[in-house]
Coordinates of C-alpha atoms in Angstrom, one line a residue:
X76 CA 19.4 2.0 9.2
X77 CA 19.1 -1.1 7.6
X78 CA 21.1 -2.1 3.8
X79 CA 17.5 -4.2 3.2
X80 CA 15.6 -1.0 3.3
X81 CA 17.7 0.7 0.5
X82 CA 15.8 0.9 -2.5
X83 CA 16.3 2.3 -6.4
X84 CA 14.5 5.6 -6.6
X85 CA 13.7 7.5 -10.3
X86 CA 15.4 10.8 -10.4
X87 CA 15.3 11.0 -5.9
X88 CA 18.5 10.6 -3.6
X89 CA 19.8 10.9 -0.5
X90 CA 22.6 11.6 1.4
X91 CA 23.0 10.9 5.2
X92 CA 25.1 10.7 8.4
X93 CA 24.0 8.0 10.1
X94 CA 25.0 9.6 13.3
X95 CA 23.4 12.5 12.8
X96 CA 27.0 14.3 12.1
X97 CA 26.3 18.1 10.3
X98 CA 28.8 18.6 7.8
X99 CA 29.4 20.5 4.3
X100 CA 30.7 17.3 3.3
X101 CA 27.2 16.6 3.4
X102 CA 26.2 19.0 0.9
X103 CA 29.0 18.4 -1.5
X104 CA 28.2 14.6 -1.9
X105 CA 24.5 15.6 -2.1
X106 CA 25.0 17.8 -4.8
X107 CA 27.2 14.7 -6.9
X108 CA 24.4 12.7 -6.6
X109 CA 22.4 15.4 -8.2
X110 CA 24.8 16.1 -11.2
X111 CA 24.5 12.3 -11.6
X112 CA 20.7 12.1 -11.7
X113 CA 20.8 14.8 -14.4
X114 CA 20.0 12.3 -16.8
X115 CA 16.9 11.4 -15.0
X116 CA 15.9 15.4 -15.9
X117 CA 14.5 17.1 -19.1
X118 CA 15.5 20.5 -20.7
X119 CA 12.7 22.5 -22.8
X120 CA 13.6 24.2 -26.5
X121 CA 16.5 26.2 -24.2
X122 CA 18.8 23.6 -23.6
X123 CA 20.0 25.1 -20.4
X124 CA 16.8 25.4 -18.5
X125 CA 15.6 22.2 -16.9
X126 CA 12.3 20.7 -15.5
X127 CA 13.6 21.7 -11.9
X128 CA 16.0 20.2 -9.7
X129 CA 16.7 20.7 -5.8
X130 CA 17.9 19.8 -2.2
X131 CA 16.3 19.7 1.2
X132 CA 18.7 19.8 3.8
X133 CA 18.7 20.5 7.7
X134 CA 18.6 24.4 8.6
X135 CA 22.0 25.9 8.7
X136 CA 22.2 27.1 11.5
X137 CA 25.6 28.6 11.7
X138 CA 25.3 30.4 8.2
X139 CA 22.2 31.5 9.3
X140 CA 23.2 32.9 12.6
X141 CA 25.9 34.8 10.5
X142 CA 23.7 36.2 7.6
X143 CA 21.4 37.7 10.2
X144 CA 24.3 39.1 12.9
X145 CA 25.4 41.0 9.1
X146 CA 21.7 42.2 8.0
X147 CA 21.4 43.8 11.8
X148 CA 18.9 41.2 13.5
X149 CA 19.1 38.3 16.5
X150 CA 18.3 34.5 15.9
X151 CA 16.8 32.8 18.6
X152 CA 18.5 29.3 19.6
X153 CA 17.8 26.6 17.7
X154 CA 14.4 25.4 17.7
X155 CA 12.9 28.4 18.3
X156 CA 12.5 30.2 14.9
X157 CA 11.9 28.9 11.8
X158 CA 12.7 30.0 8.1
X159 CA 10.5 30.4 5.0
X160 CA 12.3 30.0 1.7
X161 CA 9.9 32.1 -0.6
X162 CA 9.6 33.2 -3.8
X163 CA 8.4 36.3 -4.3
X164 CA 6.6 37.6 -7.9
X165 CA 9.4 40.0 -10.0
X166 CA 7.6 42.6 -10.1
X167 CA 8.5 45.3 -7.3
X168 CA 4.8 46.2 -6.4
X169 CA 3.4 42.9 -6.6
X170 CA 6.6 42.0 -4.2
X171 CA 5.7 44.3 -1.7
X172 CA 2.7 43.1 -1.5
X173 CA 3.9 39.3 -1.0
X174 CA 5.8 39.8 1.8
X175 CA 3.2 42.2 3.9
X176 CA 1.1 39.2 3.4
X177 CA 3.5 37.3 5.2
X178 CA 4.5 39.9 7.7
X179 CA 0.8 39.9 8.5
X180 CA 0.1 36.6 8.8
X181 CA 2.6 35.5 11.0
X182 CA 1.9 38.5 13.7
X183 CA -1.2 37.7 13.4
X184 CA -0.6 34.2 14.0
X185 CA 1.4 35.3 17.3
X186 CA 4.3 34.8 15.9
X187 CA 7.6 37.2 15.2
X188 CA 9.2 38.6 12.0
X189 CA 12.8 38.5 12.7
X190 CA 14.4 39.9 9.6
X191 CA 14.0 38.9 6.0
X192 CA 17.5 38.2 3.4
X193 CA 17.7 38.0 0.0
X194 CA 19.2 34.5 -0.9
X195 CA 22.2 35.3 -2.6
X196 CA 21.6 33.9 -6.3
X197 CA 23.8 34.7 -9.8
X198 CA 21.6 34.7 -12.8
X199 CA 24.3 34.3 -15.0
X200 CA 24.6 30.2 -14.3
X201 CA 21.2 29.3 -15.0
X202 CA 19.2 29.4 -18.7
X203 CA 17.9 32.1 -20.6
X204 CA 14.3 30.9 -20.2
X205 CA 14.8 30.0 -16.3
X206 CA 16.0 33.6 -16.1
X207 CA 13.2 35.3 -17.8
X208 CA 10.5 33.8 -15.0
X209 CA 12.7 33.7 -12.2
X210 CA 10.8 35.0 -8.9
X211 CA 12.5 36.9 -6.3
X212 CA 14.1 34.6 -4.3
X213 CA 14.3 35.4 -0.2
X214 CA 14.1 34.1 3.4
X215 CA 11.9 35.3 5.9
X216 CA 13.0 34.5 9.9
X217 CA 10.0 34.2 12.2
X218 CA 10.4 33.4 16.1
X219 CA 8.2 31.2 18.0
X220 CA 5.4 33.3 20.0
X221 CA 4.0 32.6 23.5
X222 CA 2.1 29.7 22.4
X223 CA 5.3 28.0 21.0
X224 CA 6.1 25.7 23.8
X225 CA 8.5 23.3 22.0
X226 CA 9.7 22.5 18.4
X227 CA 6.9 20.4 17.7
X228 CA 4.6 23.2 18.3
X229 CA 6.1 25.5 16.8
X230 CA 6.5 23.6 13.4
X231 CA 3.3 22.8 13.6
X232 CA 2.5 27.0 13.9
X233 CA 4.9 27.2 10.7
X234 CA 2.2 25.2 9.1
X235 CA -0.7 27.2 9.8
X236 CA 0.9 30.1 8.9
X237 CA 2.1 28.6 5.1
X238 CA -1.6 27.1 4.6
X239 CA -3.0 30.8 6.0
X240 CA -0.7 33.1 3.4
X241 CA -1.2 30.3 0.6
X242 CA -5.2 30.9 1.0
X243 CA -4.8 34.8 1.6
X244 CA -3.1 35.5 -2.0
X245 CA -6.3 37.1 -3.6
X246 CA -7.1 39.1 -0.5
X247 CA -3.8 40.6 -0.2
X248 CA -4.6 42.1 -4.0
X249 CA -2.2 39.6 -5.7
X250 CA -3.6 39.3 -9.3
X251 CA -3.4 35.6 -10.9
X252 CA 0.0 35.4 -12.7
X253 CA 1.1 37.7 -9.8
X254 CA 0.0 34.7 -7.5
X255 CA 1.4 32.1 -9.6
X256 CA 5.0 33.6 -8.9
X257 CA 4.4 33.7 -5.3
X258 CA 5.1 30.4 -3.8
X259 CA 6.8 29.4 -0.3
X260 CA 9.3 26.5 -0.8
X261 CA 9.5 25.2 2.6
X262 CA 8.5 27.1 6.0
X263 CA 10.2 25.2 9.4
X264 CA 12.5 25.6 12.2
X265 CA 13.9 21.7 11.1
X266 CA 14.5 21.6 7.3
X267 CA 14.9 24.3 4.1
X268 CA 14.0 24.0 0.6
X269 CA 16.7 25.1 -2.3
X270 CA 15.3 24.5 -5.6
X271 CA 14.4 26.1 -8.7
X272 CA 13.7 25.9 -12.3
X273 CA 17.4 24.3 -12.7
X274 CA 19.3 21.6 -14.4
X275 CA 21.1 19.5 -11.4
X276 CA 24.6 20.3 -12.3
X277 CA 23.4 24.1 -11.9
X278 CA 22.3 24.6 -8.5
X279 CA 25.4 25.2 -6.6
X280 CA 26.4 27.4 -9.2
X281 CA 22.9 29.1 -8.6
X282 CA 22.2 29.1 -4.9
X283 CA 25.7 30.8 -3.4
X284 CA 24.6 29.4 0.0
X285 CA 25.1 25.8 -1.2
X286 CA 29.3 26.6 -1.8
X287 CA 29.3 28.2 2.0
X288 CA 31.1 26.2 4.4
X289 CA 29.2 27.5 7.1
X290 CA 25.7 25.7 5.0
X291 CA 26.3 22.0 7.0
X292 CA 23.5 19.5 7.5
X293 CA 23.4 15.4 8.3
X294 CA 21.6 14.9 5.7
X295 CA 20.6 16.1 1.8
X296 CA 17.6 14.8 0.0
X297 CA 18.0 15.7 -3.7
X298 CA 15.4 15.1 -6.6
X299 CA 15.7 16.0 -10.8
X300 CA 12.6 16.2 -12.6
X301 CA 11.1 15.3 -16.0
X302 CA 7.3 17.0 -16.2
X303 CA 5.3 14.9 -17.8
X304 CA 1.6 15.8 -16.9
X305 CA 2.9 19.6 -16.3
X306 CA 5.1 21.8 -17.8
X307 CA 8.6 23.0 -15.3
X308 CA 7.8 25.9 -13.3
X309 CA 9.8 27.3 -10.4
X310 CA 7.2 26.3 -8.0
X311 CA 7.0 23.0 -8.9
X312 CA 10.8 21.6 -9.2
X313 CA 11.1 19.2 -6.6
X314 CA 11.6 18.5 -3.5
X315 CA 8.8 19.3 -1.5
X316 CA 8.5 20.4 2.2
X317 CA 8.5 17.3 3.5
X318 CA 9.4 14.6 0.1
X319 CA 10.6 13.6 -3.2
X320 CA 9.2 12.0 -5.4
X321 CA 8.4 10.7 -9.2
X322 CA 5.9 12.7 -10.2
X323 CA 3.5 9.4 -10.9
X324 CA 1.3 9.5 -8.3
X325 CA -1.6 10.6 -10.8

């Protein structure tokens, strides 16, 4: 770390240990900075829906380990599993559909489907139009197969799988706006996704996980969007898998 390298960033922040310390303290601090790049976000004709706003963090491990012992399935140690934070379309056919695409794809990349969990989530905290397109939001647990020799491998595996279900949509008999509801936020045994179709200052409110002691990490990475070449969606509120950013890189 180096005070040189810090620089202003439009509507991105982070928050960091710089020892690598996991804490909700973490989180909380992460979600301040959010609240206070709310003005760096947009609402639509419903003054409570935003463009999107969101947080990648480190896996949480401990609330993880917990959610599953409850739902009846084993976690590997860390490092060997990862999670996918998906959203799933609302529709209860076209659901069941999503997620045996992703129950195939992962055995069939010789991988394991631990369990699956719905994220707990309360509609009531977010706006009326965010509401009315809100996927089903859920995490699936998959464990590293044979061929996962390391962490590195197996995050590269995670990969393959995501860019595999992404281009399988159509086969699985997903129609088009069916598909359009089906996105995978982030799929890794390092880092999660929590985002949504949000204003900042509602995403804690939102995401239950994000109050929960247990939820720790060293770091958050936090982003508040204002479209301009797109309209908000769930799918695209930021961050992505791996970065936040602008939105100008046209």
């Amino acid at each position: 770390y180096s005070p040189e390298q810090e620089h202003d960033s439009c509507g991105v922040g982070v928050v960091a240990n710089i020892k690598g310390g996991k804490s909700h303290q973490i989180i909380e601090e992460g979600m301040k900075v959010l609240v206070n790049l709310g003005h760096r976000g947009a609402a639509g004709s419903d003054p409570e829906t935003g463009d999107g706003a969101g947080m990648l963090i480190q896996t949480p491990v401990k609330l993880f380990q917990r959610e599953a012992a409850t739902l009846g399935f084993d976690l590997l140690p860390f490092g060997e599993y990862g999670v996918g934070m998906v959203f799933l379309p609302p529709d209860a056919q076209a659901r069941t559909k999503g997620r045996d695409l992703i129950n195939k794809v992962i055995e069939a990349e010789g991988l394991e489907v631990l369990g699956w969990r719905d994220v707990p989530l309360d509609h009531s905290k977010i706006g009326e139009d965010a509401r009315a397109v809100c996927p089903h939001i859920c995490q699936v647990f998959i464990g590293g197969g044979p061929e996962s020799k390391d962490t590195a491998q197996l995050e590269r595996k995670l990969y393959v799988v995501r860019k595999v279900i992404e281009h399988s949509t159509q086969e699985a008999g997903l129609a088009e706006e069916e598909a359009d509801c089906f996105y995978i936020c982030s799929m890794s045994c390092k880092t999660i996704v929590y985002k949504g179709l949000l204003m900042a200052h509602q995403i804690s409110d939102f995401y239950l996980d994000l109050k929960d002691t247990d939820l720790v990490s060293a770091f958050a990475l936090v982003h508040s969007r204002f479209s301009t070449n797109t309209l908000g969606s769930w799918r695209l509120a930021h961050p992505y898998r791996y970065l936040a950013h602008n939105g100008e890189i046209n």
